[in-house]
Amino acid sequence: LDLRWHRTALRYLDEAQSRAPRDQELAYLRGLALFGSRQYEEALRAFGAAVGIDPDKGEPFSSASRDTNERTFRRYGEAYLGAAKTLEKLGRLQPAEEALEVCLPFNSSTLEPLIMLARIRAERGNEKGAAEARTLARKTWRELPGFMRRRQFGLWLRSFF
């Protein structure tokens, strides 16, 4: 996946998932591979499976309780971030915003969900909410250690626009 060979990775991830169908880590990685290969509906299902949500029962992020999820899965916030990216690509901005709001408490040291939240809120016409998200991104950036600031400098610049 790091080499951006999404289709090749997907073949191996499908094989691994056939051996362990309830593995949340595999579902998350499969979601990344599907997103990278532009299969957004299937990626959304995979991210939903990673956080323990069944997309067949309705809109996956509107009524999901994050407290009932098994907490052994360590990439919980990243799976919601991936789902938010997927929902944004599908043009479903309200569920994307809800997914980002669930993601934020788990990804407190990265600016990406905050910048995405500001962009989605601005697209939905909520300029006040977008400004709040950008302000929070700048505040978060000031609290990060130097090595993380250097990595996220581009995201910090986006917080001004």
PDB file of C-alpha atoms in Angstrom:
ATOM      1  CA  LEU A   1       0.000   0.000   0.000  1.00  0.00           C
ATOM      2  CA  ASP A   2       2.868   2.373   0.711  1.00  0.00           C
ATOM      3  CA  LEU A   3       4.094   1.807  -2.852  1.00  0.00           C
ATOM      4  CA  ARG A   4       0.577   2.645  -4.132  1.00  0.00           C
ATOM      5  CA  TRP A   5       0.098  -0.802  -5.660  1.00  0.00           C
ATOM      6  CA  HIS A   6      -3.483  -0.898  -4.480  1.00  0.00           C
ATOM      7  CA  ARG A   7      -4.790  -3.609  -6.779  1.00  0.00           C
ATOM      8  CA  THR A   8      -1.916  -5.964  -5.963  1.00  0.00           C
ATOM      9  CA  ALA A   9      -2.336  -5.324  -2.256  1.00  0.00           C
ATOM     10  CA  LEU A  10      -6.064  -5.879  -2.589  1.00  0.00           C
ATOM     11  CA  ARG A  11      -5.515  -9.354  -4.011  1.00  0.00           C
ATOM     12  CA  TYR A  12      -3.408 -10.349  -0.986  1.00  0.00           C
ATOM     13  CA  LEU A  13      -5.726  -8.636   1.483  1.00  0.00           C
ATOM     14  CA  ASP A  14      -8.735 -10.480   0.044  1.00  0.00           C
ATOM     15  CA  GLU A  15      -6.895 -13.755   0.515  1.00  0.00           C
ATOM     16  CA  ALA A  16      -5.971 -12.849   4.089  1.00  0.00           C
ATOM     17  CA  GLN A  17      -9.515 -11.752   4.846  1.00  0.00           C
ATOM     18  CA  SER A  18     -10.883 -15.069   3.609  1.00  0.00           C
ATOM     19  CA  ARG A  19      -8.766 -16.676   6.339  1.00  0.00           C
ATOM     20  CA  ALA A  20      -9.745 -14.163   9.034  1.00  0.00           C
ATOM     21  CA  PRO A  21     -13.053 -12.561   7.996  1.00  0.00           C
ATOM     22  CA  ARG A  22     -13.648 -10.627  11.261  1.00  0.00           C
ATOM     23  CA  ASP A  23     -10.161  -9.072  11.487  1.00  0.00           C
ATOM     24  CA  GLN A  24     -10.579  -5.304  11.843  1.00  0.00           C
ATOM     25  CA  GLU A  25      -7.000  -4.507  10.831  1.00  0.00           C
ATOM     26  CA  LEU A  26      -7.438  -6.373   7.537  1.00  0.00           C
ATOM     27  CA  ALA A  27     -10.737  -4.596   6.941  1.00  0.00           C
ATOM     28  CA  TYR A  28      -9.022  -1.226   7.471  1.00  0.00           C
ATOM     29  CA  LEU A  29      -6.140  -2.076   5.139  1.00  0.00           C
ATOM     30  CA  ARG A  30      -8.608  -3.420   2.582  1.00  0.00           C
ATOM     31  CA  GLY A  31     -10.497  -0.113   2.831  1.00  0.00           C
ATOM     32  CA  LEU A  32      -7.290   1.788   2.074  1.00  0.00           C
ATOM     33  CA  ALA A  33      -6.583  -0.427  -0.930  1.00  0.00           C
ATOM     34  CA  LEU A  34     -10.126  -0.065  -2.251  1.00  0.00           C
ATOM     35  CA  PHE A  35     -10.015   3.709  -1.752  1.00  0.00           C
ATOM     36  CA  GLY A  36      -6.714   3.867  -3.608  1.00  0.00           C
ATOM     37  CA  SER A  37      -8.188   1.889  -6.495  1.00  0.00           C
ATOM     38  CA  ARG A  38     -11.234   4.223  -6.562  1.00  0.00           C
ATOM     39  CA  GLN A  39     -13.792   1.607  -5.497  1.00  0.00           C
ATOM     40  CA  TYR A  40     -15.444   3.969  -3.048  1.00  0.00           C
ATOM     41  CA  GLU A  41     -18.627   2.053  -2.152  1.00  0.00           C
ATOM     42  CA  GLU A  42     -16.634  -1.083  -1.301  1.00  0.00           C
ATOM     43  CA  ALA A  43     -14.062   1.012   0.591  1.00  0.00           C
ATOM     44  CA  LEU A  44     -16.861   2.457   2.705  1.00  0.00           C
ATOM     45  CA  ARG A  45     -18.058  -1.054   3.539  1.00  0.00           C
ATOM     46  CA  ALA A  46     -14.522  -2.074   4.498  1.00  0.00           C
ATOM     47  CA  PHE A  47     -14.001   0.948   6.748  1.00  0.00           C
ATOM     48  CA  GLY A  48     -17.381   0.252   8.325  1.00  0.00           C
ATOM     49  CA  ALA A  49     -16.348  -3.338   9.000  1.00  0.00           C
ATOM     50  CA  ALA A  50     -13.099  -2.068  10.536  1.00  0.00           C
ATOM     51  CA  VAL A  51     -14.972  -0.091  13.194  1.00  0.00           C
ATOM     52  CA  GLY A  52     -17.662  -2.718  13.658  1.00  0.00           C
ATOM     53  CA  ILE A  53     -20.504  -1.093  11.734  1.00  0.00           C
ATOM     54  CA  ASP A  54     -22.678  -2.949   9.268  1.00  0.00           C
ATOM     55  CA  PRO A  55     -23.442  -0.612   6.337  1.00  0.00           C
ATOM     56  CA  ASP A  56     -26.368  -2.828   5.292  1.00  0.00           C
ATOM     57  CA  LYS A  57     -28.357  -1.652   8.332  1.00  0.00           C
ATOM     58  CA  GLY A  58     -28.522   1.957   7.167  1.00  0.00           C
ATOM     59  CA  GLU A  59     -26.213   4.962   7.047  1.00  0.00           C
ATOM     60  CA  PRO A  60     -23.140   3.706   8.883  1.00  0.00           C
ATOM     61  CA  PHE A  61     -21.932   6.769  10.780  1.00  0.00           C
ATOM     62  CA  SER A  62     -25.057   8.617  11.833  1.00  0.00           C
ATOM     63  CA  SER A  63     -26.199   6.374  14.673  1.00  0.00           C
ATOM     64  CA  ALA A  64     -23.088   4.348  15.464  1.00  0.00           C
ATOM     65  CA  SER A  65     -21.996   4.176  19.071  1.00  0.00           C
ATOM     66  CA  ARG A  66     -18.239   4.299  19.357  1.00  0.00           C
ATOM     67  CA  ASP A  67     -18.450   3.163  22.989  1.00  0.00           C
ATOM     68  CA  THR A  68     -19.663  -0.335  22.112  1.00  0.00           C
ATOM     69  CA  ASN A  69     -16.832  -1.061  19.681  1.00  0.00           C
ATOM     70  CA  GLU A  70     -14.174  -3.539  20.687  1.00  0.00           C
ATOM     71  CA  ARG A  71     -11.195  -1.371  21.632  1.00  0.00           C
ATOM     72  CA  THR A  72      -8.445  -3.799  20.608  1.00  0.00           C
ATOM     73  CA  PHE A  73      -8.461  -2.206  17.151  1.00  0.00           C
ATOM     74  CA  ARG A  74      -5.865   0.562  17.345  1.00  0.00           C
ATOM     75  CA  ARG A  75      -6.656   2.436  14.142  1.00  0.00           C
ATOM     76  CA  TYR A  76     -10.198   3.349  15.084  1.00  0.00           C
ATOM     77  CA  GLY A  77      -9.764   7.062  14.332  1.00  0.00           C
ATOM     78  CA  GLU A  78      -7.871   6.357  11.106  1.00  0.00           C
ATOM     79  CA  ALA A  79     -10.692   4.106   9.895  1.00  0.00           C
ATOM     80  CA  TYR A  80     -13.195   6.912  10.477  1.00  0.00           C
ATOM     81  CA  LEU A  81     -10.856   9.309   8.664  1.00  0.00           C
ATOM     82  CA  GLY A  82     -10.691   6.908   5.716  1.00  0.00           C
ATOM     83  CA  ALA A  83     -14.469   6.605   5.761  1.00  0.00           C
ATOM     84  CA  ALA A  84     -14.807  10.397   5.798  1.00  0.00           C
ATOM     85  CA  LYS A  85     -12.520  10.683   2.763  1.00  0.00           C
ATOM     86  CA  THR A  86     -14.576   8.024   1.004  1.00  0.00           C
ATOM     87  CA  LEU A  87     -17.870   9.696   1.862  1.00  0.00           C
ATOM     88  CA  GLU A  88     -16.510  13.021   0.603  1.00  0.00           C
ATOM     89  CA  LYS A  89     -15.561  11.392  -2.706  1.00  0.00           C
ATOM     90  CA  LEU A  90     -19.090   9.977  -2.935  1.00  0.00           C
ATOM     91  CA  GLY A  91     -20.532  13.455  -2.329  1.00  0.00           C
ATOM     92  CA  ARG A  92     -22.161  12.497   0.978  1.00  0.00           C
ATOM     93  CA  LEU A  93     -20.970  15.464   3.011  1.00  0.00           C
ATOM     94  CA  GLN A  94     -23.184  15.209   6.099  1.00  0.00           C
ATOM     95  CA  PRO A  95     -22.105  11.626   6.965  1.00  0.00           C
ATOM     96  CA  ALA A  96     -18.516  12.640   6.163  1.00  0.00           C
ATOM     97  CA  GLU A  97     -18.747  15.471   8.678  1.00  0.00           C
ATOM     98  CA  GLU A  98     -20.187  13.084  11.275  1.00  0.00           C
ATOM     99  CA  ALA A  99     -17.379  10.590  10.646  1.00  0.00           C
ATOM    100  CA  LEU A 100     -14.801  13.345  11.130  1.00  0.00           C
ATOM    101  CA  GLU A 101     -16.402  14.413  14.389  1.00  0.00           C
ATOM    102  CA  VAL A 102     -16.039  10.827  15.639  1.00  0.00           C
ATOM    103  CA  CYS A 103     -12.467  10.727  14.325  1.00  0.00           C
ATOM    104  CA  LEU A 104     -11.235  13.923  16.012  1.00  0.00           C
ATOM    105  CA  PRO A 105     -10.904  12.677  19.611  1.00  0.00           C
ATOM    106  CA  PHE A 106      -8.827   9.716  18.416  1.00  0.00           C
ATOM    107  CA  ASN A 107      -6.509  11.684  16.084  1.00  0.00           C
ATOM    108  CA  SER A 108      -5.560  14.599  18.294  1.00  0.00           C
ATOM    109  CA  SER A 109      -2.027  14.947  16.948  1.00  0.00           C
ATOM    110  CA  THR A 110      -2.774  15.329  13.259  1.00  0.00           C
ATOM    111  CA  LEU A 111      -4.256  18.273  11.417  1.00  0.00           C
ATOM    112  CA  GLU A 112      -5.722  16.311   8.509  1.00  0.00           C
ATOM    113  CA  PRO A 113      -9.160  15.619  10.041  1.00  0.00           C
ATOM    114  CA  LEU A 114      -9.467  19.242  11.157  1.00  0.00           C
ATOM    115  CA  ILE A 115      -8.604  20.601   7.709  1.00  0.00           C
ATOM    116  CA  MET A 116     -11.025  18.141   6.092  1.00  0.00           C
ATOM    117  CA  LEU A 117     -13.731  19.139   8.568  1.00  0.00           C
ATOM    118  CA  ALA A 118     -13.206  22.813   7.742  1.00  0.00           C
ATOM    119  CA  ARG A 119     -13.414  22.080   4.012  1.00  0.00           C
ATOM    120  CA  ILE A 120     -16.569  19.980   4.334  1.00  0.00           C
ATOM    121  CA  ARG A 121     -18.271  22.501   6.590  1.00  0.00           C
ATOM    122  CA  ALA A 122     -17.451  25.273   4.123  1.00  0.00           C
ATOM    123  CA  GLU A 123     -18.884  23.211   1.252  1.00  0.00           C
ATOM    124  CA  ARG A 124     -22.062  22.673   3.270  1.00  0.00           C
ATOM    125  CA  GLY A 125     -22.366  26.429   3.911  1.00  0.00           C
ATOM    126  CA  ASN A 126     -21.357  26.408   7.577  1.00  0.00           C
ATOM    127  CA  GLU A 127     -18.669  29.109   7.445  1.00  0.00           C
ATOM    128  CA  LYS A 128     -18.672  29.637  11.215  1.00  0.00           C
ATOM    129  CA  GLY A 129     -18.035  25.926  11.829  1.00  0.00           C
ATOM    130  CA  ALA A 130     -15.329  25.910   9.149  1.00  0.00           C
ATOM    131  CA  ALA A 131     -13.602  28.870  10.804  1.00  0.00           C
ATOM    132  CA  GLU A 132     -13.741  27.099  14.173  1.00  0.00           C
ATOM    133  CA  ALA A 133     -12.149  23.971  12.679  1.00  0.00           C
ATOM    134  CA  ARG A 134      -9.376  26.046  11.051  1.00  0.00           C
ATOM    135  CA  THR A 135      -8.728  27.866  14.340  1.00  0.00           C
ATOM    136  CA  LEU A 136      -8.547  24.539  16.177  1.00  0.00           C
ATOM    137  CA  ALA A 137      -6.101  23.262  13.539  1.00  0.00           C
ATOM    138  CA  ARG A 138      -3.796  26.245  14.105  1.00  0.00           C
ATOM    139  CA  LYS A 139      -4.055  25.780  17.888  1.00  0.00           C
ATOM    140  CA  THR A 140      -3.278  22.072  17.560  1.00  0.00           C
ATOM    141  CA  TRP A 141      -0.276  22.829  15.355  1.00  0.00           C
ATOM    142  CA  ARG A 142       1.187  25.127  18.044  1.00  0.00           C
ATOM    143  CA  GLU A 143       0.956  22.298  20.595  1.00  0.00           C
ATOM    144  CA  LEU A 144       2.732  19.699  18.444  1.00  0.00           C
ATOM    145  CA  PRO A 145       6.407  18.820  18.924  1.00  0.00           C
ATOM    146  CA  GLY A 146       8.806  20.187  16.320  1.00  0.00           C
ATOM    147  CA  PHE A 147       9.227  17.005  14.280  1.00  0.00           C
ATOM    148  CA  MET A 148       5.450  16.726  13.850  1.00  0.00           C
ATOM    149  CA  ARG A 149       5.147  20.391  12.941  1.00  0.00           C
ATOM    150  CA  ARG A 150       7.614  19.895  10.104  1.00  0.00           C
ATOM    151  CA  ARG A 151       5.611  16.917   8.789  1.00  0.00           C
ATOM    152  CA  GLN A 152       2.340  18.806   8.902  1.00  0.00           C
ATOM    153  CA  PHE A 153       3.508  22.213   7.710  1.00  0.00           C
ATOM    154  CA  GLY A 154       1.470  21.987   4.486  1.00  0.00           C
ATOM    155  CA  LEU A 155      -1.682  21.165   6.438  1.00  0.00           C
ATOM    156  CA  TRP A 156      -1.003  24.099   8.747  1.00  0.00           C
ATOM    157  CA  LEU A 157      -0.781  26.401   5.725  1.00  0.00           C
ATOM    158  CA  ARG A 158      -4.145  25.101   4.513  1.00  0.00           C
ATOM    159  CA  SER A 159      -5.691  26.144   7.822  1.00  0.00           C
ATOM    160  CA  PHE A 160      -5.481  29.757   6.683  1.00  0.00           C
ATOM    161  CA  PHE A 161      -7.563  29.247   3.526  1.00  0.00           C
TER     162      PHE A 161
END
